[in-house]
Amino acid sequence: MQTQRSAGVGLGLALLSAATFGTSGTFARSLIEAGWSAEAAVAARVGTAALILAVPTVIALRGKWHVLRRNLGSLGVFGLLAVAGAQVGFFNAVRYLPIGVALLLEYLGIILVVFWMWARHGQRPRRLTLAGSAAAMLGLFFVLDLTGSGGIDPVGVLWGLFAAMGLAAYFVLSARVDDRLPSVAMASSGMAIGAVVLLALGASGALPLRATFGDVTFAGERMSWLVPIVGLSLVAAVISYVSGIGAARILGARLSSFVGLTEVLFAVLIAWLFLDELPVPVQVLGGVLMIGGVVLVRVDELRSAPSVPGEVVPAAEPALAGQGR
């Protein structure tokens, strides 16, 4: 009975994590339409979230500061590519694409990891993984609705694919950081580094950091710009990460990552409720194929343990089982 109760709690936390992660595109859209650059929105989100998580991070690192120092190089790359890169790509993608489409493009990062492991480590994917990858690619064709009359903005597609590369880096790098580094410390450090890098590049003029501090339109209503900022940093970052950590520790990283796939469904539902944004039927079909393909890849992972040192298993890091968006 106790085991069933714990599993129920874990499932609830995993769904909470997926649902709160799924709000990020909707919150970001309101800021971007008000004149914020995607880079500024990401810097505000991860910087504020890192500050909120500073206290639990310090507590978790008691007696382990040497572990943090030893991993600063890896954390720097993680913050640059997996945190800042993935989120900048996704937030720029939602400027041009429906939120659900942008998120599906980002989730191709899971498939990219398969091909990376093949090219880098010679790990030829098994049949189930190849079938899942093929289904995801076919699904991508339908999601982009290349034969439809409306068309998909290619700029948004490129940003979505950039986000996918960031997500792939997120999986690869998270599996290579010292497992003695507390999960919350890795998450908050990555977000802090990502924010600092974005602010530094913005100050140098290398990236556009535009922000407005008047009212924004969210869910058809005018409100303070602080509302989506709080939503992005507290709901779509802190609550998402903390609940994801709890879910992974109860269910295990693999099972919680399966549940995390519902983020796409939550993102589409939230965009529909707040933005009246729905994909066309052919894109729904494509989304089903893409999610199904990712599930096949995940199932194949369950059938064998890593056989090569450094092999990457998506969602291997409990703190990051979910999206690092």
PDB file of C-alpha atoms in Angstrom:
ATOM      1  CA  MET A   1       0.000   0.000   0.000  1.00  0.00           C
ATOM      2  CA  GLN A   2       2.841   2.359   0.909  1.00  0.00           C
ATOM      3  CA  THR A   3       4.541   1.621  -2.416  1.00  0.00           C
ATOM      4  CA  GLN A   4       1.351   2.366  -4.343  1.00  0.00           C
ATOM      5  CA  ARG A   5       0.915   5.625  -2.433  1.00  0.00           C
ATOM      6  CA  SER A   6       4.509   6.653  -3.171  1.00  0.00           C
ATOM      7  CA  ALA A   7       4.080   5.806  -6.855  1.00  0.00           C
ATOM      8  CA  GLY A   8       0.934   7.920  -6.936  1.00  0.00           C
ATOM      9  CA  VAL A   9       2.780  10.858  -5.391  1.00  0.00           C
ATOM     10  CA  GLY A  10       5.601  10.418  -7.887  1.00  0.00           C
ATOM     11  CA  LEU A  11       3.195  10.328 -10.815  1.00  0.00           C
ATOM     12  CA  GLY A  12       1.470  13.464  -9.552  1.00  0.00           C
ATOM     13  CA  LEU A  13       4.795  15.288  -9.243  1.00  0.00           C
ATOM     14  CA  ALA A  14       5.842  14.190 -12.727  1.00  0.00           C
ATOM     15  CA  LEU A  15       2.578  15.476 -14.216  1.00  0.00           C
ATOM     16  CA  LEU A  16       2.936  18.728 -12.268  1.00  0.00           C
ATOM     17  CA  SER A  17       6.439  19.136 -13.650  1.00  0.00           C
ATOM     18  CA  ALA A  18       5.290  18.492 -17.227  1.00  0.00           C
ATOM     19  CA  ALA A  19       2.304  20.836 -16.896  1.00  0.00           C
ATOM     20  CA  THR A  20       4.343  23.697 -15.439  1.00  0.00           C
ATOM     21  CA  PHE A  21       7.113  23.270 -18.010  1.00  0.00           C
ATOM     22  CA  GLY A  22       4.368  23.438 -20.647  1.00  0.00           C
ATOM     23  CA  THR A  23       3.447  26.980 -19.609  1.00  0.00           C
ATOM     24  CA  SER A  24       6.771  28.495 -20.663  1.00  0.00           C
ATOM     25  CA  GLY A  25       5.848  29.142 -24.299  1.00  0.00           C
ATOM     26  CA  THR A  26       2.586  30.875 -23.394  1.00  0.00           C
ATOM     27  CA  PHE A  27       4.238  33.122 -20.793  1.00  0.00           C
ATOM     28  CA  ALA A  28       7.111  33.917 -23.170  1.00  0.00           C
ATOM     29  CA  ARG A  29       4.772  34.758 -26.057  1.00  0.00           C
ATOM     30  CA  SER A  30       3.160  37.584 -24.045  1.00  0.00           C
ATOM     31  CA  LEU A  31       6.556  39.155 -23.342  1.00  0.00           C
ATOM     32  CA  ILE A  32       7.838  38.765 -26.906  1.00  0.00           C
ATOM     33  CA  GLU A  33       4.695  40.337 -28.357  1.00  0.00           C
ATOM     34  CA  ALA A  34       5.172  43.257 -25.948  1.00  0.00           C
ATOM     35  CA  GLY A  35       8.636  43.943 -27.355  1.00  0.00           C
ATOM     36  CA  TRP A  36      10.922  41.674 -25.340  1.00  0.00           C
ATOM     37  CA  SER A  37      13.656  39.859 -27.202  1.00  0.00           C
ATOM     38  CA  ALA A  38      13.745  36.108 -26.677  1.00  0.00           C
ATOM     39  CA  GLU A  39      17.213  36.433 -25.173  1.00  0.00           C
ATOM     40  CA  ALA A  40      15.992  38.939 -22.568  1.00  0.00           C
ATOM     41  CA  ALA A  41      13.057  36.697 -21.646  1.00  0.00           C
ATOM     42  CA  VAL A  42      15.395  33.721 -21.173  1.00  0.00           C
ATOM     43  CA  ALA A  43      17.856  35.762 -19.093  1.00  0.00           C
ATOM     44  CA  ALA A  44      15.037  36.994 -16.850  1.00  0.00           C
ATOM     45  CA  ARG A  45      13.612  33.496 -16.475  1.00  0.00           C
ATOM     46  CA  VAL A  46      16.781  31.572 -15.654  1.00  0.00           C
ATOM     47  CA  GLY A  47      18.382  34.408 -13.681  1.00  0.00           C
ATOM     48  CA  THR A  48      15.370  34.801 -11.386  1.00  0.00           C
ATOM     49  CA  ALA A  49      14.989  31.033 -11.015  1.00  0.00           C
ATOM     50  CA  ALA A  50      18.672  30.689 -10.113  1.00  0.00           C
ATOM     51  CA  LEU A  51      18.267  33.312  -7.387  1.00  0.00           C
ATOM     52  CA  ILE A  52      15.206  31.538  -5.979  1.00  0.00           C
ATOM     53  CA  LEU A  53      17.094  28.222  -5.925  1.00  0.00           C
ATOM     54  CA  ALA A  54      20.233  29.761  -4.400  1.00  0.00           C
ATOM     55  CA  VAL A  55      19.347  28.897  -0.801  1.00  0.00           C
ATOM     56  CA  PRO A  56      18.470  25.205  -1.396  1.00  0.00           C
ATOM     57  CA  THR A  57      21.592  24.963  -3.552  1.00  0.00           C
ATOM     58  CA  VAL A  58      23.845  26.269  -0.777  1.00  0.00           C
ATOM     59  CA  ILE A  59      22.242  23.805   1.647  1.00  0.00           C
ATOM     60  CA  ALA A  60      22.706  20.905  -0.779  1.00  0.00           C
ATOM     61  CA  LEU A  61      26.372  21.814  -1.350  1.00  0.00           C
ATOM     62  CA  ARG A  62      27.404  21.736   2.309  1.00  0.00           C
ATOM     63  CA  GLY A  63      30.592  19.721   2.388  1.00  0.00           C
ATOM     64  CA  LYS A  64      30.532  19.341  -1.409  1.00  0.00           C
ATOM     65  CA  TRP A  65      31.853  22.665  -2.678  1.00  0.00           C
ATOM     66  CA  HIS A  66      34.935  20.905  -4.043  1.00  0.00           C
ATOM     67  CA  VAL A  67      32.616  18.872  -6.308  1.00  0.00           C
ATOM     68  CA  LEU A  68      31.153  22.097  -7.704  1.00  0.00           C
ATOM     69  CA  ARG A  69      34.611  23.573  -8.334  1.00  0.00           C
ATOM     70  CA  ARG A  70      35.750  20.399 -10.091  1.00  0.00           C
ATOM     71  CA  ASN A  71      32.795  20.579 -12.481  1.00  0.00           C
ATOM     72  CA  LEU A  72      32.820  24.299 -13.281  1.00  0.00           C
ATOM     73  CA  GLY A  73      34.032  23.708 -16.841  1.00  0.00           C
ATOM     74  CA  SER A  74      31.286  21.205 -17.629  1.00  0.00           C
ATOM     75  CA  LEU A  75      28.695  23.401 -15.931  1.00  0.00           C
ATOM     76  CA  GLY A  76      29.828  26.361 -18.021  1.00  0.00           C
ATOM     77  CA  VAL A  77      29.250  24.482 -21.267  1.00  0.00           C
ATOM     78  CA  PHE A  78      25.973  23.116 -19.884  1.00  0.00           C
ATOM     79  CA  GLY A  79      24.734  26.605 -18.987  1.00  0.00           C
ATOM     80  CA  LEU A  80      25.728  27.998 -22.383  1.00  0.00           C
ATOM     81  CA  LEU A  81      24.375  25.258 -24.651  1.00  0.00           C
ATOM     82  CA  ALA A  82      21.808  23.245 -22.711  1.00  0.00           C
ATOM     83  CA  VAL A  83      20.178  26.061 -20.740  1.00  0.00           C
ATOM     84  CA  ALA A  84      20.694  29.317 -22.653  1.00  0.00           C
ATOM     85  CA  GLY A  85      20.937  27.781 -26.131  1.00  0.00           C
ATOM     86  CA  ALA A  86      17.897  25.529 -25.859  1.00  0.00           C
ATOM     87  CA  GLN A  87      15.685  28.214 -24.347  1.00  0.00           C
ATOM     88  CA  VAL A  88      16.771  30.987 -26.715  1.00  0.00           C
ATOM     89  CA  GLY A  89      16.028  28.666 -29.633  1.00  0.00           C
ATOM     90  CA  PHE A  90      12.600  27.723 -28.275  1.00  0.00           C
ATOM     91  CA  PHE A  91      11.564  31.271 -27.330  1.00  0.00           C
ATOM     92  CA  ASN A  92      12.636  32.556 -30.751  1.00  0.00           C
ATOM     93  CA  ALA A  93      10.728  29.698 -32.384  1.00  0.00           C
ATOM     94  CA  VAL A  94       7.466  30.711 -30.672  1.00  0.00           C
ATOM     95  CA  ARG A  95       7.800  34.119 -32.324  1.00  0.00           C
ATOM     96  CA  TYR A  96       7.057  32.451 -35.662  1.00  0.00           C
ATOM     97  CA  LEU A  97       5.366  29.131 -34.885  1.00  0.00           C
ATOM     98  CA  PRO A  98       2.482  27.790 -32.807  1.00  0.00           C
ATOM     99  CA  ILE A  99       3.793  26.828 -29.377  1.00  0.00           C
ATOM    100  CA  GLY A 100       2.989  23.129 -29.836  1.00  0.00           C
ATOM    101  CA  VAL A 101       4.872  22.988 -33.148  1.00  0.00           C
ATOM    102  CA  ALA A 102       7.895  24.764 -31.650  1.00  0.00           C
ATOM    103  CA  LEU A 103       7.979  22.324 -28.740  1.00  0.00           C
ATOM    104  CA  LEU A 104       7.701  19.287 -31.016  1.00  0.00           C
ATOM    105  CA  LEU A 105      10.657  20.563 -33.035  1.00  0.00           C
ATOM    106  CA  GLU A 106      12.654  20.965 -29.837  1.00  0.00           C
ATOM    107  CA  TYR A 107      11.841  17.388 -28.779  1.00  0.00           C
ATOM    108  CA  LEU A 108      13.657  16.158 -31.879  1.00  0.00           C
ATOM    109  CA  GLY A 109      16.708  16.634 -29.673  1.00  0.00           C
ATOM    110  CA  ILE A 110      16.018  13.175 -28.241  1.00  0.00           C
ATOM    111  CA  ILE A 111      16.360  11.724 -31.732  1.00  0.00           C
ATOM    112  CA  LEU A 112      19.513  13.771 -32.348  1.00  0.00           C
ATOM    113  CA  VAL A 113      21.117  12.093 -29.329  1.00  0.00           C
ATOM    114  CA  VAL A 114      20.604   8.714 -31.039  1.00  0.00           C
ATOM    115  CA  PHE A 115      22.514   9.838 -34.122  1.00  0.00           C
ATOM    116  CA  TRP A 116      25.179  11.544 -32.007  1.00  0.00           C
ATOM    117  CA  MET A 117      25.849   8.306 -30.127  1.00  0.00           C
ATOM    118  CA  TRP A 118      26.008   6.467 -33.447  1.00  0.00           C
ATOM    119  CA  ALA A 119      28.479   8.941 -34.989  1.00  0.00           C
ATOM    120  CA  ARG A 120      30.550   9.574 -31.853  1.00  0.00           C
ATOM    121  CA  HIS A 121      30.634   6.166 -30.176  1.00  0.00           C
ATOM    122  CA  GLY A 122      29.710   3.821 -33.016  1.00  0.00           C
ATOM    123  CA  GLN A 123      26.572   2.687 -31.190  1.00  0.00           C
ATOM    124  CA  ARG A 124      24.392   1.583 -34.043  1.00  0.00           C
ATOM    125  CA  PRO A 125      20.736   2.049 -33.047  1.00  0.00           C
ATOM    126  CA  ARG A 126      18.596  -1.066 -32.774  1.00  0.00           C
ATOM    127  CA  ARG A 127      15.527  -1.667 -34.905  1.00  0.00           C
ATOM    128  CA  LEU A 128      13.067  -0.210 -32.407  1.00  0.00           C
ATOM    129  CA  THR A 129      15.103   2.962 -32.127  1.00  0.00           C
ATOM    130  CA  LEU A 130      15.345   3.216 -35.919  1.00  0.00           C
ATOM    131  CA  ALA A 131      11.582   2.720 -36.179  1.00  0.00           C
ATOM    132  CA  GLY A 132      11.010   5.433 -33.591  1.00  0.00           C
ATOM    133  CA  SER A 133      13.363   7.824 -35.375  1.00  0.00           C
ATOM    134  CA  ALA A 134      11.628   7.162 -38.710  1.00  0.00           C
ATOM    135  CA  ALA A 135       8.222   7.777 -37.117  1.00  0.00           C
ATOM    136  CA  ALA A 136       9.475  11.040 -35.636  1.00  0.00           C
ATOM    137  CA  MET A 137      10.840  12.194 -38.987  1.00  0.00           C
ATOM    138  CA  LEU A 138       7.564  11.349 -40.727  1.00  0.00           C
ATOM    139  CA  GLY A 139       5.725  13.145 -37.962  1.00  0.00           C
ATOM    140  CA  LEU A 140       7.931  16.190 -38.508  1.00  0.00           C
ATOM    141  CA  PHE A 141       6.855  16.270 -42.160  1.00  0.00           C
ATOM    142  CA  PHE A 142       3.194  16.408 -41.117  1.00  0.00           C
ATOM    143  CA  VAL A 143       3.813  18.905 -38.290  1.00  0.00           C
ATOM    144  CA  LEU A 144       5.438  21.310 -40.722  1.00  0.00           C
ATOM    145  CA  ASP A 145       2.425  20.809 -43.015  1.00  0.00           C
ATOM    146  CA  LEU A 146       4.670  21.275 -46.047  1.00  0.00           C
ATOM    147  CA  THR A 147       1.839  20.551 -48.466  1.00  0.00           C
ATOM    148  CA  GLY A 148      -0.687  22.803 -46.716  1.00  0.00           C
ATOM    149  CA  SER A 149      -1.793  26.205 -47.886  1.00  0.00           C
ATOM    150  CA  GLY A 150      -0.889  28.103 -44.725  1.00  0.00           C
ATOM    151  CA  GLY A 151       2.750  27.127 -44.578  1.00  0.00           C
ATOM    152  CA  ILE A 152       5.215  27.246 -41.704  1.00  0.00           C
ATOM    153  CA  ASP A 153       7.715  30.074 -41.316  1.00  0.00           C
ATOM    154  CA  PRO A 154      11.154  28.591 -42.125  1.00  0.00           C
ATOM    155  CA  VAL A 155      12.827  31.013 -39.711  1.00  0.00           C
ATOM    156  CA  GLY A 156      10.775  29.521 -36.889  1.00  0.00           C
ATOM    157  CA  VAL A 157      11.696  26.016 -38.033  1.00  0.00           C
ATOM    158  CA  LEU A 158      15.401  26.864 -37.931  1.00  0.00           C
ATOM    159  CA  TRP A 159      15.038  28.257 -34.411  1.00  0.00           C
ATOM    160  CA  GLY A 160      13.120  25.134 -33.397  1.00  0.00           C
ATOM    161  CA  LEU A 161      15.899  22.912 -34.745  1.00  0.00           C
ATOM    162  CA  PHE A 162      18.442  25.053 -32.905  1.00  0.00           C
ATOM    163  CA  ALA A 163      16.447  24.394 -29.736  1.00  0.00           C
ATOM    164  CA  ALA A 164      16.562  20.669 -30.566  1.00  0.00           C
ATOM    165  CA  MET A 165      20.360  20.823 -30.702  1.00  0.00           C
ATOM    166  CA  GLY A 166      20.342  22.594 -27.354  1.00  0.00           C
ATOM    167  CA  LEU A 167      18.109  19.881 -25.908  1.00  0.00           C
ATOM    168  CA  ALA A 168      20.419  17.193 -27.284  1.00  0.00           C
ATOM    169  CA  ALA A 169      23.348  18.965 -25.630  1.00  0.00           C
ATOM    170  CA  TYR A 170      21.301  19.046 -22.433  1.00  0.00           C
ATOM    171  CA  PHE A 171      21.003  15.245 -22.412  1.00  0.00           C
ATOM    172  CA  VAL A 172      24.613  14.635 -23.453  1.00  0.00           C
ATOM    173  CA  LEU A 173      26.153  17.046 -20.964  1.00  0.00           C
ATOM    174  CA  SER A 174      23.902  16.159 -18.034  1.00  0.00           C
ATOM    175  CA  ALA A 175      25.087  12.564 -18.284  1.00  0.00           C
ATOM    176  CA  ARG A 176      28.729  13.638 -18.096  1.00  0.00           C
ATOM    177  CA  VAL A 177      28.633  15.824 -14.978  1.00  0.00           C
ATOM    178  CA  ASP A 178      29.858  14.247 -11.733  1.00  0.00           C
ATOM    179  CA  ASP A 179      26.960  12.349 -10.170  1.00  0.00           C
ATOM    180  CA  ARG A 180      28.146  13.508  -6.751  1.00  0.00           C
ATOM    181  CA  LEU A 181      27.022  17.030  -7.652  1.00  0.00           C
ATOM    182  CA  PRO A 182      23.538  17.542  -6.154  1.00  0.00           C
ATOM    183  CA  SER A 183      20.801  17.769  -8.760  1.00  0.00           C
ATOM    184  CA  VAL A 184      19.469  21.121  -7.561  1.00  0.00           C
ATOM    185  CA  ALA A 185      23.017  22.530  -7.667  1.00  0.00           C
ATOM    186  CA  MET A 186      23.453  21.458 -11.272  1.00  0.00           C
ATOM    187  CA  ALA A 187      20.118  22.979 -12.264  1.00  0.00           C
ATOM    188  CA  SER A 188      20.633  26.297 -10.486  1.00  0.00           C
ATOM    189  CA  SER A 189      24.291  26.603 -11.516  1.00  0.00           C
ATOM    190  CA  GLY A 190      23.433  25.952 -15.140  1.00  0.00           C
ATOM    191  CA  MET A 191      20.692  28.568 -15.042  1.00  0.00           C
ATOM    192  CA  ALA A 192      22.948  31.117 -13.316  1.00  0.00           C
ATOM    193  CA  ILE A 193      25.732  30.602 -15.853  1.00  0.00           C
ATOM    194  CA  GLY A 194      23.244  30.822 -18.724  1.00  0.00           C
ATOM    195  CA  ALA A 195      21.874  34.113 -17.392  1.00  0.00           C
ATOM    196  CA  VAL A 196      25.349  35.612 -16.891  1.00  0.00           C
ATOM    197  CA  VAL A 197      26.438  34.611 -20.410  1.00  0.00           C
ATOM    198  CA  LEU A 198      23.305  36.087 -21.992  1.00  0.00           C
ATOM    199  CA  LEU A 199      23.638  39.333 -20.024  1.00  0.00           C
ATOM    200  CA  ALA A 200      27.316  39.624 -20.930  1.00  0.00           C
ATOM    201  CA  LEU A 201      26.649  39.026 -24.622  1.00  0.00           C
ATOM    202  CA  GLY A 202      23.790  41.509 -24.487  1.00  0.00           C
ATOM    203  CA  ALA A 203      25.944  44.152 -22.809  1.00  0.00           C
ATOM    204  CA  SER A 204      28.574  43.710 -25.521  1.00  0.00           C
ATOM    205  CA  GLY A 205      25.965  44.106 -28.250  1.00  0.00           C
ATOM    206  CA  ALA A 206      26.430  40.567 -29.544  1.00  0.00           C
ATOM    207  CA  LEU A 207      22.836  39.617 -28.652  1.00  0.00           C
ATOM    208  CA  PRO A 208      19.674  41.730 -28.593  1.00  0.00           C
ATOM    209  CA  LEU A 209      18.495  42.269 -25.023  1.00  0.00           C
ATOM    210  CA  ARG A 210      15.284  44.251 -25.338  1.00  0.00           C
ATOM    211  CA  ALA A 211      12.789  44.535 -22.516  1.00  0.00           C
ATOM    212  CA  THR A 212       9.756  46.701 -21.907  1.00  0.00           C
ATOM    213  CA  PHE A 213       8.308  47.359 -18.484  1.00  0.00           C
ATOM    214  CA  GLY A 214       4.751  48.357 -19.229  1.00  0.00           C
ATOM    215  CA  ASP A 215       1.639  46.245 -19.448  1.00  0.00           C
ATOM    216  CA  VAL A 216       1.515  43.099 -21.575  1.00  0.00           C
ATOM    217  CA  THR A 217      -1.389  41.134 -23.034  1.00  0.00           C
ATOM    218  CA  PHE A 218      -1.812  37.723 -21.473  1.00  0.00           C
ATOM    219  CA  ALA A 219      -4.860  35.510 -21.977  1.00  0.00           C
ATOM    220  CA  GLY A 220      -6.613  38.426 -23.656  1.00  0.00           C
ATOM    221  CA  GLU A 221      -6.139  40.708 -20.637  1.00  0.00           C
ATOM    222  CA  ARG A 222      -3.800  43.614 -20.010  1.00  0.00           C
ATOM    223  CA  MET A 223      -1.569  43.141 -16.980  1.00  0.00           C
ATOM    224  CA  SER A 224       1.844  43.977 -15.573  1.00  0.00           C
ATOM    225  CA  TRP A 225       4.949  42.553 -17.264  1.00  0.00           C
ATOM    226  CA  LEU A 226       5.802  41.040 -13.876  1.00  0.00           C
ATOM    227  CA  VAL A 227       3.026  38.437 -14.255  1.00  0.00           C
ATOM    228  CA  PRO A 228       4.651  36.485 -17.130  1.00  0.00           C
ATOM    229  CA  ILE A 229       8.111  36.979 -15.565  1.00  0.00           C
ATOM    230  CA  VAL A 230       6.904  35.418 -12.318  1.00  0.00           C
ATOM    231  CA  GLY A 231       5.198  32.709 -14.365  1.00  0.00           C
ATOM    232  CA  LEU A 232       8.357  31.919 -16.321  1.00  0.00           C
ATOM    233  CA  SER A 233      10.716  31.907 -13.355  1.00  0.00           C
ATOM    234  CA  LEU A 234       8.554  30.507 -10.552  1.00  0.00           C
ATOM    235  CA  VAL A 235       6.003  28.288 -12.334  1.00  0.00           C
ATOM    236  CA  ALA A 236       7.885  27.239 -15.484  1.00  0.00           C
ATOM    237  CA  ALA A 237      11.314  26.927 -13.856  1.00  0.00           C
ATOM    238  CA  VAL A 238      11.420  26.553 -10.067  1.00  0.00           C
ATOM    239  CA  ILE A 239       8.230  24.521  -9.568  1.00  0.00           C
ATOM    240  CA  SER A 240       8.986  22.483 -12.703  1.00  0.00           C
ATOM    241  CA  TYR A 241      12.504  21.583 -11.631  1.00  0.00           C
ATOM    242  CA  VAL A 242      11.667  20.909  -7.983  1.00  0.00           C
ATOM    243  CA  SER A 243       8.671  18.705  -8.810  1.00  0.00           C
ATOM    244  CA  GLY A 244      10.713  16.964 -11.503  1.00  0.00           C
ATOM    245  CA  ILE A 245      13.445  16.175  -8.974  1.00  0.00           C
ATOM    246  CA  GLY A 246      10.873  14.736  -6.575  1.00  0.00           C
ATOM    247  CA  ALA A 247       9.254  12.660  -9.319  1.00  0.00           C
ATOM    248  CA  ALA A 248      12.571  11.244 -10.528  1.00  0.00           C
ATOM    249  CA  ARG A 249      13.593  10.219  -7.020  1.00  0.00           C
ATOM    250  CA  ILE A 250      10.323   8.355  -6.477  1.00  0.00           C
ATOM    251  CA  LEU A 251       9.709   6.891  -9.939  1.00  0.00           C
ATOM    252  CA  GLY A 252      13.233   6.787 -11.285  1.00  0.00           C
ATOM    253  CA  ALA A 253      14.615   8.972 -14.058  1.00  0.00           C
ATOM    254  CA  ARG A 254      13.401   6.769 -16.919  1.00  0.00           C
ATOM    255  CA  LEU A 255       9.768   6.445 -15.855  1.00  0.00           C
ATOM    256  CA  SER A 256       9.510  10.109 -14.906  1.00  0.00           C
ATOM    257  CA  SER A 257      10.947  11.068 -18.293  1.00  0.00           C
ATOM    258  CA  PHE A 258       8.201   9.048 -20.009  1.00  0.00           C
ATOM    259  CA  VAL A 259       5.599  11.025 -18.086  1.00  0.00           C
ATOM    260  CA  GLY A 260       7.504  14.179 -19.024  1.00  0.00           C
ATOM    261  CA  LEU A 261       6.513  13.624 -22.648  1.00  0.00           C
ATOM    262  CA  THR A 262       3.053  14.875 -21.666  1.00  0.00           C
ATOM    263  CA  GLU A 263       4.636  18.350 -21.633  1.00  0.00           C
ATOM    264  CA  VAL A 264       3.806  18.623 -25.336  1.00  0.00           C
ATOM    265  CA  LEU A 265       0.139  17.881 -24.663  1.00  0.00           C
ATOM    266  CA  PHE A 266       0.019  20.317 -21.765  1.00  0.00           C
ATOM    267  CA  ALA A 267       1.695  23.027 -23.878  1.00  0.00           C
ATOM    268  CA  VAL A 268      -0.882  22.607 -26.661  1.00  0.00           C
ATOM    269  CA  LEU A 269      -3.758  22.646 -24.150  1.00  0.00           C
ATOM    270  CA  ILE A 270      -2.443  25.749 -22.369  1.00  0.00           C
ATOM    271  CA  ALA A 271      -1.867  27.567 -25.665  1.00  0.00           C
ATOM    272  CA  TRP A 272      -5.447  26.722 -26.657  1.00  0.00           C
ATOM    273  CA  LEU A 273      -6.912  27.925 -23.354  1.00  0.00           C
ATOM    274  CA  PHE A 274      -4.930  31.152 -23.129  1.00  0.00           C
ATOM    275  CA  LEU A 275      -4.079  32.011 -26.736  1.00  0.00           C
ATOM    276  CA  ASP A 276      -6.845  30.237 -28.664  1.00  0.00           C
ATOM    277  CA  GLU A 277      -4.088  28.493 -30.612  1.00  0.00           C
ATOM    278  CA  LEU A 278      -4.652  24.997 -31.988  1.00  0.00           C
ATOM    279  CA  PRO A 279      -2.740  22.948 -34.590  1.00  0.00           C
ATOM    280  CA  VAL A 280      -4.536  21.853 -37.741  1.00  0.00           C
ATOM    281  CA  PRO A 281      -5.539  18.140 -37.995  1.00  0.00           C
ATOM    282  CA  VAL A 282      -2.549  17.120 -40.124  1.00  0.00           C
ATOM    283  CA  GLN A 283      -0.243  18.658 -37.495  1.00  0.00           C
ATOM    284  CA  VAL A 284      -2.048  16.730 -34.772  1.00  0.00           C
ATOM    285  CA  LEU A 285      -1.303  13.543 -36.737  1.00  0.00           C
ATOM    286  CA  GLY A 286       2.316  14.584 -37.049  1.00  0.00           C
ATOM    287  CA  GLY A 287       2.508  15.318 -33.333  1.00  0.00           C
ATOM    288  CA  VAL A 288       1.159  11.867 -32.505  1.00  0.00           C
ATOM    289  CA  LEU A 289       3.770  10.271 -34.777  1.00  0.00           C
ATOM    290  CA  MET A 290       6.579  12.337 -33.264  1.00  0.00           C
ATOM    291  CA  ILE A 291       5.595  11.551 -29.687  1.00  0.00           C
ATOM    292  CA  GLY A 292       5.113   7.901 -30.632  1.00  0.00           C
ATOM    293  CA  GLY A 293       8.568   7.837 -32.193  1.00  0.00           C
ATOM    294  CA  VAL A 294      10.148   9.318 -29.077  1.00  0.00           C
ATOM    295  CA  VAL A 295       8.307   6.758 -26.932  1.00  0.00           C
ATOM    296  CA  LEU A 296       9.700   3.924 -29.076  1.00  0.00           C
ATOM    297  CA  VAL A 297      13.207   5.284 -28.571  1.00  0.00           C
ATOM    298  CA  ARG A 298      12.611   5.482 -24.817  1.00  0.00           C
ATOM    299  CA  VAL A 299      11.234   1.926 -24.716  1.00  0.00           C
ATOM    300  CA  ASP A 300      14.296   0.668 -26.563  1.00  0.00           C
ATOM    301  CA  GLU A 301      16.503   2.337 -23.946  1.00  0.00           C
ATOM    302  CA  LEU A 302      14.786   0.310 -21.233  1.00  0.00           C
ATOM    303  CA  ARG A 303      15.808  -2.926 -22.909  1.00  0.00           C
ATOM    304  CA  SER A 304      19.528  -2.517 -22.411  1.00  0.00           C
ATOM    305  CA  ALA A 305      21.909  -0.769 -20.069  1.00  0.00           C
ATOM    306  CA  PRO A 306      24.738   1.496 -21.292  1.00  0.00           C
ATOM    307  CA  SER A 307      27.625  -0.566 -22.576  1.00  0.00           C
ATOM    308  CA  VAL A 308      30.123   2.168 -23.399  1.00  0.00           C
ATOM    309  CA  PRO A 309      31.673   4.500 -20.793  1.00  0.00           C
ATOM    310  CA  GLY A 310      30.050   7.892 -21.066  1.00  0.00           C
ATOM    311  CA  GLU A 311      27.053   6.553 -22.967  1.00  0.00           C
ATOM    312  CA  VAL A 312      24.180   8.971 -22.777  1.00  0.00           C
ATOM    313  CA  VAL A 313      20.720   7.933 -21.727  1.00  0.00           C
ATOM    314  CA  PRO A 314      18.190  10.744 -22.191  1.00  0.00           C
ATOM    315  CA  ALA A 315      16.876  11.932 -18.831  1.00  0.00           C
ATOM    316  CA  ALA A 316      19.673  10.144 -16.996  1.00  0.00           C
ATOM    317  CA  GLU A 317      20.041  13.095 -14.617  1.00  0.00           C
ATOM    318  CA  PRO A 318      17.138  13.102 -12.145  1.00  0.00           C
ATOM    319  CA  ALA A 319      17.106  16.875 -11.705  1.00  0.00           C
ATOM    320  CA  LEU A 320      16.687  17.366 -15.388  1.00  0.00           C
ATOM    321  CA  ALA A 321      14.108  14.717 -16.251  1.00  0.00           C
ATOM    322  CA  GLY A 322      11.684  16.867 -18.083  1.00  0.00           C
ATOM    323  CA  GLN A 323      12.734  19.726 -20.318  1.00  0.00           C
ATOM    324  CA  GLY A 324      15.388  22.079 -19.586  1.00  0.00           C
ATOM    325  CA  ARG A 325      13.388  24.632 -21.263  1.00  0.00           C
TER     326      ARG A 325
END
